[in-house]
Amino acid sequence: MPYRARMARRGPAGVQRTGEYGTIELVPDRDRPGSWILLTDGRQQSYVDTDDPRQLRFGYVRRFRAVVDAAAPAGRPLTVLHLGGGALTLPRYVAATRPGSTQRVVEHDAVLIDMVREHLPLPRGADVRVRAADARAVVESTRDGRFDLVVSDVFDGGRMPRSVASTEFYGHVARILRPGGLFVANVTDGPPMTYTRTQAATLAGAFGGGDTCLLTERSLYAGNRHGNSVLIAAAGPLPVAEYARDASRDPEPWLILHGNELTRFTAGARAMTDATATDSPPD
């Protein structure tokens, strides 16, 4: 959810509340009518184009889009669990591109949920149910094989919490996926990407003989700044070529690591367990 620190341009008719993790604002994008920016303590969290949910501002959300697009033939409905809700950018995209999809969203901040419901309601007919709950608890209580796709974009005060960063957590995620199901997560980190390496190793171990790949902002990989990476895992082979094609067309440079390249990237990294897991580093 947290994207690199960029301040939104304030405009009229913004909305402000005090949420669980700080001051929440919904600010209209003065350059694009119908679009809104969600901020927490001044940091951009989500961007929503209510007129066209296919317009995705943040690079890591566009990587999520590629996973959604490649998950099944175009237009086929999916059953999706979103951990972390924000302004419901990705659920809106799924509803627009795969009508009939069943989506469940878990967001810890009830104030944020109510604020988005009131000011940025979902399109009529979208089967998206949002609940205030703990992401780890919901995953643990979910029956086996329920979802085609699980998306993790969980942050607490700008950091990915340890509860959704362990081998045990990822094992539960693998359990609740249907055959052929996919898991994708947003991870924030800074140079030298120690946390990202550890998360990639943890996820690969939890999915056993499955497949894992990493997409990361080139500026982060080059050691220039804090940024976003996207981890993807499945029990079977991933459509890595499709992810790579999508990333190659992006206005922001992204790098994909898979197979031997990912193995070299994670060399020496130890998987996190519930006993050793930590929150992601602050930026």
mmCIF file of C-alpha atoms in Angstrom:
data_model
loop_
_atom_site.group_PDB
_atom_site.id
_atom_site.type_symbol
_atom_site.label_atom_id
_atom_site.label_comp_id
_atom_site.label_asym_id
_atom_site.label_seq_id
_atom_site.Cartn_x
_atom_site.Cartn_y
_atom_site.Cartn_z
ATOM 1 C CA MET A 1 0.000 0.000 0.000
ATOM 2 C CA PRO A 2 2.595 2.650 0.859
ATOM 3 C CA TYR A 3 4.126 4.032 -2.314
ATOM 4 C CA ARG A 4 7.275 6.091 -2.336
ATOM 5 C CA ALA A 5 6.845 9.455 -0.670
ATOM 6 C CA ARG A 6 5.130 11.867 -3.017
ATOM 7 C CA MET A 7 2.860 14.553 -1.755
ATOM 8 C CA ALA A 8 -0.488 15.002 -3.455
ATOM 9 C CA ARG A 9 -1.551 18.409 -4.696
ATOM 10 C CA ARG A 10 -4.241 19.602 -2.380
ATOM 11 C CA GLY A 11 -7.533 20.579 -3.982
ATOM 12 C CA PRO A 12 -11.021 21.550 -2.868
ATOM 13 C CA ALA A 13 -13.563 19.100 -1.466
ATOM 14 C CA GLY A 14 -11.010 16.883 0.225
ATOM 15 C CA VAL A 15 -12.107 14.707 3.150
ATOM 16 C CA GLN A 16 -10.144 14.052 6.339
ATOM 17 C CA ARG A 17 -10.551 11.571 9.197
ATOM 18 C CA THR A 18 -8.435 10.233 12.043
ATOM 19 C CA GLY A 19 -7.885 6.540 11.370
ATOM 20 C CA GLU A 20 -6.138 3.721 13.159
ATOM 21 C CA TYR A 21 -2.727 4.510 11.660
ATOM 22 C CA GLY A 22 -2.882 8.285 11.403
ATOM 23 C CA THR A 23 -4.643 11.083 9.549
ATOM 24 C CA ILE A 24 -6.519 9.784 6.498
ATOM 25 C CA GLU A 25 -7.276 12.096 3.578
ATOM 26 C CA LEU A 26 -9.141 11.674 0.321
ATOM 27 C CA VAL A 27 -7.955 14.393 -2.041
ATOM 28 C CA PRO A 28 -9.272 14.994 -5.571
ATOM 29 C CA ASP A 29 -6.690 14.933 -8.345
ATOM 30 C CA ARG A 30 -7.024 18.391 -9.879
ATOM 31 C CA ASP A 31 -5.365 17.167 -13.078
ATOM 32 C CA ARG A 32 -7.807 14.307 -13.657
ATOM 33 C CA PRO A 33 -11.509 14.831 -12.824
ATOM 34 C CA GLY A 34 -13.082 11.826 -11.131
ATOM 35 C CA SER A 35 -9.776 10.663 -9.666
ATOM 36 C CA TRP A 36 -8.864 10.609 -5.996
ATOM 37 C CA ILE A 37 -5.732 10.129 -3.930
ATOM 38 C CA LEU A 38 -5.805 8.427 -0.535
ATOM 39 C CA LEU A 39 -3.152 9.618 1.898
ATOM 40 C CA THR A 40 -2.196 8.560 5.405
ATOM 41 C CA ASP A 41 -0.157 11.156 7.290
ATOM 42 C CA GLY A 42 0.627 12.817 3.964
ATOM 43 C CA ARG A 43 1.867 9.675 2.217
ATOM 44 C CA GLN A 44 0.086 8.407 -0.871
ATOM 45 C CA GLN A 45 -1.601 5.065 -0.229
ATOM 46 C CA SER A 46 -4.014 4.594 -3.140
ATOM 47 C CA TYR A 47 -5.101 6.260 -6.343
ATOM 48 C CA VAL A 48 -8.588 5.703 -7.758
ATOM 49 C CA ASP A 49 -10.054 6.803 -11.071
ATOM 50 C CA THR A 50 -13.783 6.405 -10.497
ATOM 51 C CA ASP A 51 -14.560 7.052 -14.172
ATOM 52 C CA ASP A 52 -12.111 4.421 -15.429
ATOM 53 C CA PRO A 53 -10.905 1.862 -12.853
ATOM 54 C CA ARG A 54 -8.476 0.513 -15.462
ATOM 55 C CA GLN A 55 -6.293 3.587 -14.972
ATOM 56 C CA LEU A 56 -3.680 2.620 -12.384
ATOM 57 C CA ARG A 57 -1.275 5.273 -11.111
ATOM 58 C CA PHE A 58 1.158 3.271 -8.960
ATOM 59 C CA GLY A 59 3.749 1.010 -10.559
ATOM 60 C CA TYR A 60 3.349 -1.866 -8.123
ATOM 61 C CA VAL A 61 -0.428 -1.869 -8.703
ATOM 62 C CA ARG A 62 0.246 -2.180 -12.427
ATOM 63 C CA ARG A 63 2.316 -5.272 -11.602
ATOM 64 C CA PHE A 64 -0.698 -6.571 -9.665
ATOM 65 C CA ARG A 65 -2.752 -5.875 -12.777
ATOM 66 C CA ALA A 66 -0.467 -8.105 -14.835
ATOM 67 C CA VAL A 67 -1.028 -10.955 -12.384
ATOM 68 C CA VAL A 68 -4.798 -10.494 -12.594
ATOM 69 C CA ASP A 69 -4.723 -10.322 -16.392
ATOM 70 C CA ALA A 70 -2.631 -13.493 -16.740
ATOM 71 C CA ALA A 71 -4.496 -15.480 -14.081
ATOM 72 C CA ALA A 72 -7.204 -16.726 -16.475
ATOM 73 C CA PRO A 73 -8.555 -16.077 -19.978
ATOM 74 C CA ALA A 74 -9.764 -12.510 -20.466
ATOM 75 C CA GLY A 75 -13.103 -11.782 -18.834
ATOM 76 C CA ARG A 76 -13.321 -14.977 -16.813
ATOM 77 C CA PRO A 77 -14.480 -14.259 -13.238
ATOM 78 C CA LEU A 78 -12.072 -14.898 -10.387
ATOM 79 C CA THR A 79 -12.490 -15.464 -6.679
ATOM 80 C CA VAL A 80 -10.098 -13.044 -4.991
ATOM 81 C CA LEU A 81 -9.033 -12.297 -1.424
ATOM 82 C CA HIS A 82 -7.467 -8.865 -0.902
ATOM 83 C CA LEU A 83 -5.474 -8.414 2.313
ATOM 84 C CA GLY A 84 -5.318 -4.664 2.815
ATOM 85 C CA GLY A 85 -7.973 -2.520 1.208
ATOM 86 C CA GLY A 86 -6.889 1.096 0.851
ATOM 87 C CA ALA A 87 -9.291 2.811 -1.534
ATOM 88 C CA LEU A 88 -10.094 -0.530 -3.234
ATOM 89 C CA THR A 89 -8.153 0.251 -6.402
ATOM 90 C CA LEU A 90 -7.460 -3.359 -7.403
ATOM 91 C CA PRO A 91 -10.938 -4.691 -6.512
ATOM 92 C CA ARG A 92 -12.384 -2.003 -8.798
ATOM 93 C CA TYR A 93 -10.047 -3.109 -11.589
ATOM 94 C CA VAL A 94 -11.001 -6.769 -11.179
ATOM 95 C CA ALA A 95 -14.711 -5.883 -11.160
ATOM 96 C CA ALA A 96 -14.295 -3.821 -14.346
ATOM 97 C CA THR A 97 -12.239 -6.361 -16.297
ATOM 98 C CA ARG A 98 -13.675 -9.607 -14.944
ATOM 99 C CA PRO A 99 -17.398 -9.017 -14.280
ATOM 100 C CA GLY A 100 -18.961 -11.596 -11.999
ATOM 101 C CA SER A 101 -15.829 -12.003 -9.897
ATOM 102 C CA THR A 102 -16.322 -12.686 -6.194
ATOM 103 C CA GLN A 103 -14.014 -10.539 -4.091
ATOM 104 C CA ARG A 104 -13.403 -10.325 -0.367
ATOM 105 C CA VAL A 105 -11.386 -7.509 1.183
ATOM 106 C CA VAL A 106 -9.835 -7.480 4.648
ATOM 107 C CA GLU A 107 -8.832 -4.051 5.977
ATOM 108 C CA HIS A 108 -7.870 -3.451 9.602
ATOM 109 C CA ASP A 109 -8.870 0.221 9.739
ATOM 110 C CA ALA A 110 -12.657 0.492 10.119
ATOM 111 C CA VAL A 111 -12.536 4.294 9.788
ATOM 112 C CA LEU A 112 -10.881 3.951 6.387
ATOM 113 C CA ILE A 113 -13.474 1.407 5.267
ATOM 114 C CA ASP A 114 -16.352 3.723 6.184
ATOM 115 C CA MET A 115 -14.664 6.711 4.563
ATOM 116 C CA VAL A 116 -14.140 4.908 1.250
ATOM 117 C CA ARG A 117 -17.669 3.490 1.297
ATOM 118 C CA GLU A 118 -19.134 6.950 1.802
ATOM 119 C CA HIS A 119 -17.052 8.974 -0.627
ATOM 120 C CA LEU A 120 -15.819 6.435 -3.205
ATOM 121 C CA PRO A 121 -18.572 3.815 -3.404
ATOM 122 C CA LEU A 122 -17.982 0.727 -5.509
ATOM 123 C CA PRO A 123 -19.768 0.368 -8.854
ATOM 124 C CA ARG A 124 -23.241 -1.101 -8.637
ATOM 125 C CA GLY A 125 -23.215 -4.843 -9.198
ATOM 126 C CA ALA A 126 -19.623 -5.384 -8.069
ATOM 127 C CA ASP A 127 -19.477 -8.409 -5.746
ATOM 128 C CA VAL A 128 -16.931 -6.932 -3.343
ATOM 129 C CA ARG A 129 -17.400 -7.412 0.386
ATOM 130 C CA VAL A 130 -15.178 -5.466 2.759
ATOM 131 C CA ARG A 131 -14.699 -6.303 6.420
ATOM 132 C CA ALA A 132 -12.669 -4.848 9.253
ATOM 133 C CA ALA A 133 -10.460 -7.656 10.519
ATOM 134 C CA ASP A 134 -6.901 -8.880 10.953
ATOM 135 C CA ALA A 135 -5.423 -10.267 7.730
ATOM 136 C CA ARG A 136 -3.519 -13.131 9.373
ATOM 137 C CA ALA A 137 -6.544 -14.241 11.396
ATOM 138 C CA VAL A 138 -8.782 -14.278 8.320
ATOM 139 C CA VAL A 139 -6.304 -16.335 6.298
ATOM 140 C CA GLU A 140 -5.869 -18.849 9.107
ATOM 141 C CA SER A 141 -9.635 -19.311 9.453
ATOM 142 C CA THR A 142 -10.310 -19.695 5.707
ATOM 143 C CA ARG A 143 -11.086 -23.157 4.361
ATOM 144 C CA ASP A 144 -8.725 -24.916 1.977
ATOM 145 C CA GLY A 145 -8.844 -24.172 -1.741
ATOM 146 C CA ARG A 146 -11.217 -21.218 -1.652
ATOM 147 C CA PHE A 147 -9.505 -18.542 -3.783
ATOM 148 C CA ASP A 148 -8.060 -18.195 -7.280
ATOM 149 C CA LEU A 149 -5.949 -15.247 -6.193
ATOM 150 C CA VAL A 150 -4.739 -13.844 -2.876
ATOM 151 C CA VAL A 151 -3.310 -10.310 -2.871
ATOM 152 C CA SER A 152 -1.306 -9.035 0.104
ATOM 153 C CA ASP A 153 -0.877 -5.274 0.449
ATOM 154 C CA VAL A 154 -0.858 -5.045 4.233
ATOM 155 C CA PHE A 155 0.898 -2.190 5.984
ATOM 156 C CA ASP A 156 0.878 -0.857 9.531
ATOM 157 C CA GLY A 157 2.256 2.642 9.901
ATOM 158 C CA GLY A 158 4.024 2.363 6.553
ATOM 159 C CA ARG A 159 5.625 -1.021 7.312
ATOM 160 C CA MET A 160 4.680 -4.548 6.296
ATOM 161 C CA PRO A 161 3.897 -6.291 9.613
ATOM 162 C CA ARG A 162 5.693 -9.448 10.697
ATOM 163 C CA SER A 163 2.392 -11.323 11.016
ATOM 164 C CA VAL A 164 2.140 -11.493 7.204
ATOM 165 C CA ALA A 165 5.842 -12.106 6.557
ATOM 166 C CA SER A 166 6.497 -15.616 7.893
ATOM 167 C CA THR A 167 6.726 -19.161 6.569
ATOM 168 C CA GLU A 168 3.656 -20.068 8.591
ATOM 169 C CA PHE A 169 1.599 -17.256 7.072
ATOM 170 C CA TYR A 170 2.628 -18.091 3.521
ATOM 171 C CA GLY A 171 1.864 -21.735 4.205
ATOM 172 C CA HIS A 172 -1.711 -20.803 5.079
ATOM 173 C CA VAL A 173 -1.927 -18.697 1.912
ATOM 174 C CA ALA A 174 -0.827 -21.678 -0.192
ATOM 175 C CA ARG A 175 -3.439 -23.812 1.557
ATOM 176 C CA ILE A 176 -6.387 -21.541 0.731
ATOM 177 C CA LEU A 177 -5.525 -21.258 -2.975
ATOM 178 C CA ARG A 178 -7.364 -23.366 -5.508
ATOM 179 C CA PRO A 179 -5.347 -25.562 -7.898
ATOM 180 C CA GLY A 180 -3.671 -23.136 -10.281
ATOM 181 C CA GLY A 181 -4.166 -20.277 -7.812
ATOM 182 C CA LEU A 182 -1.766 -17.359 -7.405
ATOM 183 C CA PHE A 183 -0.402 -15.256 -4.571
ATOM 184 C CA VAL A 184 1.011 -11.755 -5.026
ATOM 185 C CA ALA A 185 2.411 -9.387 -2.408
ATOM 186 C CA ASN A 186 3.711 -5.837 -2.229
ATOM 187 C CA VAL A 187 6.956 -5.505 -0.267
ATOM 188 C CA THR A 188 8.689 -2.215 0.535
ATOM 189 C CA ASP A 189 12.386 -2.056 1.296
ATOM 190 C CA GLY A 190 15.530 -0.017 0.890
ATOM 191 C CA PRO A 191 19.049 -0.812 -0.269
ATOM 192 C CA PRO A 192 20.590 -3.396 -0.018
ATOM 193 C CA MET A 193 17.166 -5.139 -0.175
ATOM 194 C CA THR A 194 17.920 -7.505 2.704
ATOM 195 C CA TYR A 195 14.270 -7.709 3.706
ATOM 196 C CA THR A 196 13.145 -8.406 0.140
ATOM 197 C CA ARG A 197 15.708 -11.207 -0.213
ATOM 198 C CA THR A 198 14.467 -12.763 2.993
ATOM 199 C CA GLN A 199 10.836 -12.489 1.924
ATOM 200 C CA ALA A 200 11.573 -14.077 -1.445
ATOM 201 C CA ALA A 201 13.337 -16.970 0.275
ATOM 202 C CA THR A 202 10.501 -17.346 2.781
ATOM 203 C CA LEU A 203 7.824 -17.406 0.105
ATOM 204 C CA ALA A 204 9.730 -19.870 -2.089
ATOM 205 C CA GLY A 205 10.152 -22.220 0.854
ATOM 206 C CA ALA A 206 6.491 -22.044 1.828
ATOM 207 C CA PHE A 207 5.380 -22.905 -1.710
ATOM 208 C CA GLY A 208 7.748 -25.889 -1.815
ATOM 209 C CA GLY A 209 8.065 -27.235 -5.334
ATOM 210 C CA GLY A 210 6.112 -24.331 -6.795
ATOM 211 C CA ASP A 211 7.291 -21.272 -8.669
ATOM 212 C CA THR A 212 8.255 -17.811 -7.418
ATOM 213 C CA CYS A 213 9.315 -14.607 -9.121
ATOM 214 C CA LEU A 214 10.195 -11.080 -8.073
ATOM 215 C CA LEU A 215 9.515 -7.804 -9.851
ATOM 216 C CA THR A 216 11.311 -4.792 -8.430
ATOM 217 C CA GLU A 217 11.834 -1.151 -9.262
ATOM 218 C CA ARG A 218 15.217 -0.789 -10.962
ATOM 219 C CA SER A 219 16.073 2.258 -8.865
ATOM 220 C CA LEU A 220 15.649 0.164 -5.712
ATOM 221 C CA TYR A 221 17.656 -2.732 -7.145
ATOM 222 C CA ALA A 222 20.423 -0.304 -8.150
ATOM 223 C CA GLY A 223 20.661 0.891 -4.549
ATOM 224 C CA ASN A 224 19.402 4.399 -5.208
ATOM 225 C CA ARG A 225 16.381 4.623 -2.903
ATOM 226 C CA HIS A 226 13.601 2.957 -0.929
ATOM 227 C CA GLY A 227 10.922 1.428 -3.149
ATOM 228 C CA ASN A 228 8.480 -1.336 -3.999
ATOM 229 C CA SER A 229 8.863 -4.938 -5.069
ATOM 230 C CA VAL A 230 6.197 -7.456 -6.009
ATOM 231 C CA LEU A 231 6.514 -11.139 -5.118
ATOM 232 C CA ILE A 232 4.438 -13.736 -6.975
ATOM 233 C CA ALA A 233 4.080 -17.436 -6.149
ATOM 234 C CA ALA A 234 2.058 -20.439 -7.274
ATOM 235 C CA ALA A 235 2.100 -24.201 -6.867
ATOM 236 C CA GLY A 236 2.777 -24.570 -10.606
ATOM 237 C CA PRO A 237 4.688 -22.630 -13.281
ATOM 238 C CA LEU A 238 4.121 -18.882 -13.440
ATOM 239 C CA PRO A 239 3.502 -17.035 -16.748
ATOM 240 C CA VAL A 240 6.724 -15.108 -16.236
ATOM 241 C CA ALA A 241 7.011 -14.064 -19.885
ATOM 242 C CA GLU A 242 3.685 -12.227 -19.605
ATOM 243 C CA TYR A 243 4.808 -10.415 -16.466
ATOM 244 C CA ALA A 244 8.056 -9.445 -18.188
ATOM 245 C CA ARG A 245 6.261 -8.096 -21.264
ATOM 246 C CA ASP A 246 3.975 -6.014 -19.087
ATOM 247 C CA ALA A 247 6.893 -4.604 -17.088
ATOM 248 C CA SER A 248 8.830 -3.780 -20.261
ATOM 249 C CA ARG A 249 5.988 -1.510 -21.411
ATOM 250 C CA ASP A 250 5.774 0.378 -18.121
ATOM 251 C CA PRO A 251 6.800 4.054 -18.021
ATOM 252 C CA GLU A 252 8.836 3.236 -14.900
ATOM 253 C CA PRO A 253 11.749 0.764 -15.241
ATOM 254 C CA TRP A 254 11.172 -2.563 -13.497
ATOM 255 C CA LEU A 255 13.346 -5.675 -13.260
ATOM 256 C CA ILE A 256 12.136 -9.281 -13.079
ATOM 257 C CA LEU A 257 14.073 -12.023 -11.275
ATOM 258 C CA HIS A 258 13.122 -15.661 -11.762
ATOM 259 C CA GLY A 259 14.761 -19.068 -11.742
ATOM 260 C CA ASN A 260 18.543 -18.952 -11.382
ATOM 261 C CA GLU A 261 18.563 -15.153 -11.124
ATOM 262 C CA LEU A 262 16.182 -15.254 -8.173
ATOM 263 C CA THR A 263 18.169 -18.095 -6.601
ATOM 264 C CA ARG A 264 21.331 -15.976 -6.777
ATOM 265 C CA PHE A 265 19.465 -12.969 -5.401
ATOM 266 C CA THR A 266 18.287 -14.920 -2.342
ATOM 267 C CA ALA A 267 21.560 -16.782 -1.727
ATOM 268 C CA GLY A 268 22.304 -16.814 1.986
ATOM 269 C CA ALA A 269 18.903 -15.407 2.987
ATOM 270 C CA ARG A 270 17.194 -17.299 5.799
ATOM 271 C CA ALA A 271 13.445 -17.834 5.720
ATOM 272 C CA MET A 272 11.466 -16.003 8.377
ATOM 273 C CA THR A 273 9.309 -17.923 10.827
ATOM 274 C CA ASP A 274 6.787 -16.588 13.310
ATOM 275 C CA ALA A 275 9.602 -16.677 15.876
ATOM 276 C CA THR A 276 12.073 -14.672 13.775
ATOM 277 C CA ALA A 277 9.922 -12.511 11.481
ATOM 278 C CA THR A 278 10.270 -8.727 11.574
ATOM 279 C CA ASP A 279 8.379 -5.793 10.131
ATOM 280 C CA SER A 280 9.717 -4.328 6.901
ATOM 281 C CA PRO A 281 12.216 -1.476 7.391
ATOM 282 C CA PRO A 282 10.997 2.126 7.520
ATOM 283 C CA ASP A 283 11.838 4.401 4.614
#
